[in-house]
PDB file of C-alpha atoms in Angstrom:
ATOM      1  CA  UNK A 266      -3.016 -82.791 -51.268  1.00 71.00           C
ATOM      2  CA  UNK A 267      -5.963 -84.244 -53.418  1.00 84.00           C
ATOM      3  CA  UNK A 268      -8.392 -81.598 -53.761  1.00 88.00           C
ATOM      4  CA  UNK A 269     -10.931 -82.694 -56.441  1.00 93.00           C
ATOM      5  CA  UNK A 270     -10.845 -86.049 -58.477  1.00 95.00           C
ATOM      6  CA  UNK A 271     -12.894 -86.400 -62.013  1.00 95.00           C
ATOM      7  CA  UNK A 272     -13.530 -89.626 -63.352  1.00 95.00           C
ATOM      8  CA  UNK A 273     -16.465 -92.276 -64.015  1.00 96.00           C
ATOM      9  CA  UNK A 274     -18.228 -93.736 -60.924  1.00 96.00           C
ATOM     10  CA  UNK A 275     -17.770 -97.163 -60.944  1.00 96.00           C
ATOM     11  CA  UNK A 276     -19.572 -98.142 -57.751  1.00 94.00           C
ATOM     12  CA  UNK A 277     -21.513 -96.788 -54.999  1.00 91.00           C
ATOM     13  CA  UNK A 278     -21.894 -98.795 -51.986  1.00 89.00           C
ATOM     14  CA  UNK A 279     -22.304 -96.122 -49.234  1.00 89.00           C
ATOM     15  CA  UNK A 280     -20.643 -94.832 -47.529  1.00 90.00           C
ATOM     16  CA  UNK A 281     -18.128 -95.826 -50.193  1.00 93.00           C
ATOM     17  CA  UNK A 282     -17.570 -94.804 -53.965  1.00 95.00           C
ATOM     18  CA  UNK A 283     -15.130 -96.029 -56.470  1.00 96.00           C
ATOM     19  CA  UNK A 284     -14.331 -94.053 -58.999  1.00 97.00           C
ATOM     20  CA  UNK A 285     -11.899 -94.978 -62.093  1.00 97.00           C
ATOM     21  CA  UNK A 286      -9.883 -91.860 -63.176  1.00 95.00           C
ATOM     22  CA  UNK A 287      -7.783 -92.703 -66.233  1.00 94.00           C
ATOM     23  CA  UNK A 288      -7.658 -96.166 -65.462  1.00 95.00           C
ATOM     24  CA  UNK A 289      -6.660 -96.051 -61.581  1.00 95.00           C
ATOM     25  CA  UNK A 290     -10.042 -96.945 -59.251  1.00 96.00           C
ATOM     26  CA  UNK A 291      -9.973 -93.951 -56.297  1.00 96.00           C
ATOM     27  CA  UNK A 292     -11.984 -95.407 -52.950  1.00 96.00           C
ATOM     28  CA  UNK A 293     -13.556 -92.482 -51.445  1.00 97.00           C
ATOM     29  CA  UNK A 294     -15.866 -92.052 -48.698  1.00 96.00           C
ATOM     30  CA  UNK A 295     -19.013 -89.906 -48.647  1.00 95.00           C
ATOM     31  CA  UNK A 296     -21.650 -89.085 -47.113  1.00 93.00           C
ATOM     32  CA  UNK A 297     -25.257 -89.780 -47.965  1.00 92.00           C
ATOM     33  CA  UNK A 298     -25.875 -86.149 -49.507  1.00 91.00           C
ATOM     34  CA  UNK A 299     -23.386 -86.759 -51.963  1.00 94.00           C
ATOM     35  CA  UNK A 300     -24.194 -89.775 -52.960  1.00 92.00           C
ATOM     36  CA  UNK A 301     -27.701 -89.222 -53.561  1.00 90.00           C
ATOM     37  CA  UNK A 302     -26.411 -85.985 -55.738  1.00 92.00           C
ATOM     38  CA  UNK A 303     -24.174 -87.561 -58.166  1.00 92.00           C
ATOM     39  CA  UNK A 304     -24.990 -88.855 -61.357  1.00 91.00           C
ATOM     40  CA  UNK A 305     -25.373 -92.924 -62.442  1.00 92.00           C
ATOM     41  CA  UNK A 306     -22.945 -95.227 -62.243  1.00 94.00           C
ATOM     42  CA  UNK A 307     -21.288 -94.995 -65.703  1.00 96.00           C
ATOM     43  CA  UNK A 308     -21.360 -91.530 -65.739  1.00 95.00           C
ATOM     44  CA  UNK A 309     -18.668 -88.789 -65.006  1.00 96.00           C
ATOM     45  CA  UNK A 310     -18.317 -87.311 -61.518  1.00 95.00           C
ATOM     46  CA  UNK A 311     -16.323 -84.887 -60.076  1.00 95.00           C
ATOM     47  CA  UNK A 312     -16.131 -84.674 -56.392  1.00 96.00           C
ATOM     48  CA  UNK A 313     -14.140 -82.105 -54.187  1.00 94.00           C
ATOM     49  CA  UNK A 314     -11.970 -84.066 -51.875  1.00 95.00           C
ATOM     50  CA  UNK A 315     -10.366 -84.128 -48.395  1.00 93.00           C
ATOM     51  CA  UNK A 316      -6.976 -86.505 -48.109  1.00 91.00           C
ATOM     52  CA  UNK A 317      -6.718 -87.529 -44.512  1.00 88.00           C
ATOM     53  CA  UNK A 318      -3.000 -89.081 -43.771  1.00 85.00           C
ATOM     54  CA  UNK A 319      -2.351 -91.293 -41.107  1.00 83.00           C
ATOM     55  CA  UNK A 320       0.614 -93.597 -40.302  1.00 82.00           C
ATOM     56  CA  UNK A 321      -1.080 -96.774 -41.328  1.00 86.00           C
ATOM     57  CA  UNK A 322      -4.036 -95.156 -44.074  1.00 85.00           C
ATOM     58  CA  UNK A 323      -4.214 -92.604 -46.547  1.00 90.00           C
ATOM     59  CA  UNK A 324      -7.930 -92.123 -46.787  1.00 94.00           C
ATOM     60  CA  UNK A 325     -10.249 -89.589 -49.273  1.00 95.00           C
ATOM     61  CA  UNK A 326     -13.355 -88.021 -48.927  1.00 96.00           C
ATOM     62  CA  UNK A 327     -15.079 -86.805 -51.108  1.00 96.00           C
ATOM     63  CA  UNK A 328     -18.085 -84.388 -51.585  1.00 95.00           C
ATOM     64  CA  UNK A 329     -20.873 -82.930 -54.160  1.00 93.00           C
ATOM     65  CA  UNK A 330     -20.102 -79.609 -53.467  1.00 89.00           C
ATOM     66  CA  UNK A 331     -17.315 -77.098 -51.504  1.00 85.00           C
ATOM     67  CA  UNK A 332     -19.631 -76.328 -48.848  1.00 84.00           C
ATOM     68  CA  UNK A 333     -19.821 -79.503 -47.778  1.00 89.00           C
ATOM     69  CA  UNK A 334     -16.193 -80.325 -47.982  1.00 89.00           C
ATOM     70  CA  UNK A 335     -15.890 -76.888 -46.345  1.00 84.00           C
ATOM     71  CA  UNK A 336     -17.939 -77.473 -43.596  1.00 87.00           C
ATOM     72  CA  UNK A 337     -16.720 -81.386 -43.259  1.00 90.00           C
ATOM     73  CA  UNK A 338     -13.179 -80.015 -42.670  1.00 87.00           C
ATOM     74  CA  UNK A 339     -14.656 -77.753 -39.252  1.00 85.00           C
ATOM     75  CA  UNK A 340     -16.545 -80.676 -38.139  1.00 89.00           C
ATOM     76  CA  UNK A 341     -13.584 -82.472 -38.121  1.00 88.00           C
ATOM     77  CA  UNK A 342     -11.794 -79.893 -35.906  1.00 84.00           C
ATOM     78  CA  UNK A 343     -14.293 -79.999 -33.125  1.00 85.00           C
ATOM     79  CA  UNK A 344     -13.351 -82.412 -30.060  1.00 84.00           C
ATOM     80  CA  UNK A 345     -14.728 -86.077 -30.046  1.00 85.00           C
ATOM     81  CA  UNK A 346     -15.637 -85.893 -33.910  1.00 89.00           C
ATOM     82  CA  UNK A 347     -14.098 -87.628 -36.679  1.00 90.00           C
ATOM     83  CA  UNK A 348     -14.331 -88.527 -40.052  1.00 92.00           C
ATOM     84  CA  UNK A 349     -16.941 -91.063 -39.575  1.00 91.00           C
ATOM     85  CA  UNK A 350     -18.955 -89.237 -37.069  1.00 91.00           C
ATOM     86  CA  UNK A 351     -19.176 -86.362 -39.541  1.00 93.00           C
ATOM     87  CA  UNK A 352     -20.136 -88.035 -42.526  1.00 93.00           C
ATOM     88  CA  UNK A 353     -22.690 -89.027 -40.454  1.00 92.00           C
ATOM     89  CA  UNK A 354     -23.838 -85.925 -39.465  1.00 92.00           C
ATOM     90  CA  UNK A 355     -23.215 -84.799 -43.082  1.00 93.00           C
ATOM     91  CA  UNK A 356     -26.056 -87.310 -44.141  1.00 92.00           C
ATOM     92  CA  UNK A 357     -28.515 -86.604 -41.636  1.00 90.00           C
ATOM     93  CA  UNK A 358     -28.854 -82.525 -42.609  1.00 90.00           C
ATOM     94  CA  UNK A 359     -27.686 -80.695 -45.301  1.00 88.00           C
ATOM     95  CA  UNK A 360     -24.720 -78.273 -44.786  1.00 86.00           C
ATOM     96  CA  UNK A 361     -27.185 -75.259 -44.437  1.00 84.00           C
ATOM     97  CA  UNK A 362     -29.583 -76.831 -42.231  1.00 88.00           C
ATOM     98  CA  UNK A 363     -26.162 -77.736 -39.560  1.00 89.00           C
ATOM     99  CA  UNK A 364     -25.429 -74.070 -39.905  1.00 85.00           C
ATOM    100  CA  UNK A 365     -29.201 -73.117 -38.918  1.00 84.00           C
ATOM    101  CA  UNK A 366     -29.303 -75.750 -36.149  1.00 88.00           C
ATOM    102  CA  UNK A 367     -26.331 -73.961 -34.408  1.00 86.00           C
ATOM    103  CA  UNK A 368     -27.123 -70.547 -34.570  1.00 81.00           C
ATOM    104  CA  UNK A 369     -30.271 -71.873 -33.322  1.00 85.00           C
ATOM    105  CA  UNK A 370     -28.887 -73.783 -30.496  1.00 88.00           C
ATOM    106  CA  UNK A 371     -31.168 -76.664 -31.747  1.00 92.00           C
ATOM    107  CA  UNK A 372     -30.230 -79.679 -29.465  1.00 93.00           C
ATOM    108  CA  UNK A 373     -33.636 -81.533 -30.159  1.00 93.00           C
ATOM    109  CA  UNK A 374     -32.599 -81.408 -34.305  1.00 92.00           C
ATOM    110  CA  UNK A 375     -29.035 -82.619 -33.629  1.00 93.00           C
ATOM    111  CA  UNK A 376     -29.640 -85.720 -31.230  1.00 92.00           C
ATOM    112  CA  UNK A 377     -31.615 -87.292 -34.426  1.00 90.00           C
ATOM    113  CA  UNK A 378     -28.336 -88.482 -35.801  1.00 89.00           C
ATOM    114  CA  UNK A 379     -27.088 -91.334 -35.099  1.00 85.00           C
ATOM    115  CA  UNK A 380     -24.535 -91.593 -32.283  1.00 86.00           C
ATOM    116  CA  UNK A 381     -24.888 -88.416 -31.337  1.00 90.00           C
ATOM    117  CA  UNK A 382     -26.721 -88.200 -27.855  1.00 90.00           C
ATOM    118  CA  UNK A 383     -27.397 -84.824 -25.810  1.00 91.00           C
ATOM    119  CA  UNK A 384     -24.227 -83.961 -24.968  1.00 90.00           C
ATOM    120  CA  UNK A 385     -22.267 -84.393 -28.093  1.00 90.00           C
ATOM    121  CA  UNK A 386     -24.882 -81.922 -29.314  1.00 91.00           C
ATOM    122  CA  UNK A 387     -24.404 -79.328 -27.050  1.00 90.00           C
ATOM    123  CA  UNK A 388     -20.557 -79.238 -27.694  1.00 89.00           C
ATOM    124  CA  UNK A 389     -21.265 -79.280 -31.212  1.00 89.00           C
ATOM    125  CA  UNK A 390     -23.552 -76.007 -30.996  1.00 88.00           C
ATOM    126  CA  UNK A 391     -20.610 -74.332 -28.789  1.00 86.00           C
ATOM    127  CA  UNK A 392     -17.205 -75.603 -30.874  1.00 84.00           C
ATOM    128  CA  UNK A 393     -19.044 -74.888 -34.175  1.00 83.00           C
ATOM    129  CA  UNK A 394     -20.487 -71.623 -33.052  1.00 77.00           C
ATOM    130  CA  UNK A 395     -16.659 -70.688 -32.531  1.00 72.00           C
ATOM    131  CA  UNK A 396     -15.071 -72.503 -35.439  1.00 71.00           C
ATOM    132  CA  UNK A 397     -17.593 -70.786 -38.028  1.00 68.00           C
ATOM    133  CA  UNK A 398     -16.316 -67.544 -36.990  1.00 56.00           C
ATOM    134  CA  UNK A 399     -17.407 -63.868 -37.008  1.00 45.00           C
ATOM    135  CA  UNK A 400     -20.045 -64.669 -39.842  1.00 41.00           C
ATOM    136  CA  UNK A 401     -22.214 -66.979 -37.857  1.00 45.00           C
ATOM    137  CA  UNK A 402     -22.292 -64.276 -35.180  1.00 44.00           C
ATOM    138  CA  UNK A 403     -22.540 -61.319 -36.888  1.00 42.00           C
ATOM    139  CA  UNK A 404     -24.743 -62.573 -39.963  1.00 41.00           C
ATOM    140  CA  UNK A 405     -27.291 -64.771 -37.857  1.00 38.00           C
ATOM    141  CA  UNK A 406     -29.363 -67.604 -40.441  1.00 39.00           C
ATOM    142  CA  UNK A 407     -27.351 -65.933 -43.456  1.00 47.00           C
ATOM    143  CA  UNK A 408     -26.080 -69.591 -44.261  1.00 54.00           C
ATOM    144  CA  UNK A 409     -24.199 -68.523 -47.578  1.00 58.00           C
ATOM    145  CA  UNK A 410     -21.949 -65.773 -45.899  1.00 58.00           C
ATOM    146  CA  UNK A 411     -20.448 -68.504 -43.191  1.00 59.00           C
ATOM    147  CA  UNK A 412     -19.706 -70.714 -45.774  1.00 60.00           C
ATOM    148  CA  UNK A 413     -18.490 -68.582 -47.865  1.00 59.00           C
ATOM    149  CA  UNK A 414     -16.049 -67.078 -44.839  1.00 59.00           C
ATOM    150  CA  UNK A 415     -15.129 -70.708 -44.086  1.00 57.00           C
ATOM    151  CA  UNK A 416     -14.445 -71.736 -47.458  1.00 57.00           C
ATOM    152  CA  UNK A 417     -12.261 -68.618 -48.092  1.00 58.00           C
ATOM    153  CA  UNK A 418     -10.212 -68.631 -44.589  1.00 69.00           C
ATOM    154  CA  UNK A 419      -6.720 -68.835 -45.239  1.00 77.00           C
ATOM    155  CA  UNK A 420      -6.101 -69.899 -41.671  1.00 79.00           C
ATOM    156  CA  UNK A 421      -9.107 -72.996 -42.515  1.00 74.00           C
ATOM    157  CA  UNK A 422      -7.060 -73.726 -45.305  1.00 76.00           C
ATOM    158  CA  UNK A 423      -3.820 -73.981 -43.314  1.00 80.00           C
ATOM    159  CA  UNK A 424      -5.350 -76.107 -41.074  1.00 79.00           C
ATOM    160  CA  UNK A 425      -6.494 -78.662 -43.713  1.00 75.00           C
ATOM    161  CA  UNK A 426      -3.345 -78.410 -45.828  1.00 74.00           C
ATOM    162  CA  UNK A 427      -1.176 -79.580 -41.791  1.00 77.00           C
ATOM    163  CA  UNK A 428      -4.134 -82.602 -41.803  1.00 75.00           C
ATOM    164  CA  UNK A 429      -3.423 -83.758 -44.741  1.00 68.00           C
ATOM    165  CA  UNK A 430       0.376 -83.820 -43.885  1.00 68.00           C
ATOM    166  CA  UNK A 431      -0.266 -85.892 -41.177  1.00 71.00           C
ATOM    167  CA  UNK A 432      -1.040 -83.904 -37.893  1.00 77.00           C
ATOM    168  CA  UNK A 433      -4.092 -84.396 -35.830  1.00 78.00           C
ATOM    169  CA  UNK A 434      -7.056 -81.514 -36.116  1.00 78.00           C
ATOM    170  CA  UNK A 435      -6.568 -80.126 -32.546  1.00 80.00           C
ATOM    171  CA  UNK A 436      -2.345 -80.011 -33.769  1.00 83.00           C
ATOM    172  CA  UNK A 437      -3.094 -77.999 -36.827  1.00 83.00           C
ATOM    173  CA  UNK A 438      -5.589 -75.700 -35.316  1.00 83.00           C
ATOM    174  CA  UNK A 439      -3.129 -75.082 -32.432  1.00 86.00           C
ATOM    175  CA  UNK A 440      -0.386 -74.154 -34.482  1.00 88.00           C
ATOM    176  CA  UNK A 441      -1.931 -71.942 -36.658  1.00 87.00           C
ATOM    177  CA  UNK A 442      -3.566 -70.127 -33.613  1.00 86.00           C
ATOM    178  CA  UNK A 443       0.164 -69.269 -32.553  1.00 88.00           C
ATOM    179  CA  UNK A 444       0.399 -68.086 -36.255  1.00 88.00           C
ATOM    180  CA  UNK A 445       0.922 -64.030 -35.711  1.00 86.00           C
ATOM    181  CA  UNK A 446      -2.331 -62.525 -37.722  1.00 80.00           C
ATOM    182  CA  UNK A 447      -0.320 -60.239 -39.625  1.00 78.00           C
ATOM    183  CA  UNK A 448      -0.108 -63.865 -41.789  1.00 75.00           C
ATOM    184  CA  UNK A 449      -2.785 -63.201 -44.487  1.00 70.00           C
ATOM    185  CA  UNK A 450      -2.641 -66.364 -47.242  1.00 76.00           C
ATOM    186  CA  UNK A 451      -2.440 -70.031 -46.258  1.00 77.00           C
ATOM    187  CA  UNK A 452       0.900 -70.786 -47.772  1.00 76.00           C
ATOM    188  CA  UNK A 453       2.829 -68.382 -45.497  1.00 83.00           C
ATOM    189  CA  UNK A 454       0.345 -69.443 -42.434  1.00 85.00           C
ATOM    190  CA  UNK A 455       1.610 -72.987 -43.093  1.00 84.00           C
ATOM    191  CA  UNK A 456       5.274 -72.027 -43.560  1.00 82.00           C
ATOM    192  CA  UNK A 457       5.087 -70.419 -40.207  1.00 86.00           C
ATOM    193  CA  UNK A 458       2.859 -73.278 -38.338  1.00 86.00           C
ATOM    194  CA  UNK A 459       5.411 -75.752 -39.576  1.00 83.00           C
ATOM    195  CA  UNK A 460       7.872 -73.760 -38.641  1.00 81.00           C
ATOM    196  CA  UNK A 461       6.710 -73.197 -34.861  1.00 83.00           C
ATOM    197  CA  UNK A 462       5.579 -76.874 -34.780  1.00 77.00           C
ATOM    198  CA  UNK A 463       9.358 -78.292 -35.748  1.00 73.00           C
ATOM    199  CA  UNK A 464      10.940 -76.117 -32.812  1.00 68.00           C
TER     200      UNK A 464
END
């Protein structure tokens, strides 16, 4: 898996970058809050990246920060929402105010982006509200806390690590909800997913 990229930004033509990193040009995709983050063209970058693998594309995304990528990679999980749609959501708010929106059950802030119409947003509040865990429940508006759960969640990090091999979102989540919980760091969780998934 690609995880973060360093190298000189050679173009920006959202949603796309290029980005030469010893003389190879990486294509990545990103959303509008990155781009508007990073510095000149001509000037080093480093971006935090997400590898999605299918059978016909290998495709990278990249973001500003790990919060974003973080958050990006639960988007992705949530029915009806890909890539695009999430870069697109990605550029509309920034990663704290999508948190705020959903513990706020704020339909009227989410059907501002485009393509997403009343109830996309409502499934949004509801699949997020469940993939951000115990932290957006328990820790209501404290926006670093869920991120910082997400972004440390070996079982998120399973999940991305069975993406980037390949598998569809709702595939990796599924296996590594049949994962026992006794499982406590990603490599073992994916070990075991694989594992259960290859039976």
């Amino acid at each position: 898996m690609i995880s973060r990229i360093v190298g000189t930004l050679v173009e920006k033509v959202p949603p796309e970058l290029l980005v030469d990193v010893n003389g190879v040009g990486y294509e990545v995709h990103a959303s509008m809050t990155t781009i508007y983050d990073l510095a000149a063209i001509g000037e080093t970058v480093v971006l935090h990246t997400h590898l999605q693998v299918k059978e016909d594309s290998h495709t990278l995304y990249g973001f500003y920060s790990k919060d974003e990528r973080a958050v990006f990679r639960v988007l992705i999980k949530v029915n009806g929402i890909g890539p695009k749609m999430a870069l697109a959501i990605l550029s509309s708010m920034s990663t704290n105010e999508l948190i705020e929106n959903v513990q706020e059950s704020n339909v009227d802030a989410l059907v501002k982006i485009p393509g997403v119409g009343k109830k996309t947003a409502e499934r949004l509040i509801i699949e997020l509200r469940d993939k951000l865990g115990q932290a957006a429940k328990q820790d209501l508006f404290s926006v670093p806390k869920v991120l910082k759960q997400i972004q440390a969640d070996p079982r998120q990090e399973a999940e991305a690590a069975l993406v980037s091999l390949g598998y569809k979102p709702q595939e990796a989540a599924k296996a590594v909800a049949k994962v026992p919980q006794d499982e406590s760091n990603s490599e073992s969780i994916i070990k075991a997913a694989l594992k259960g998934m290859l039976r």
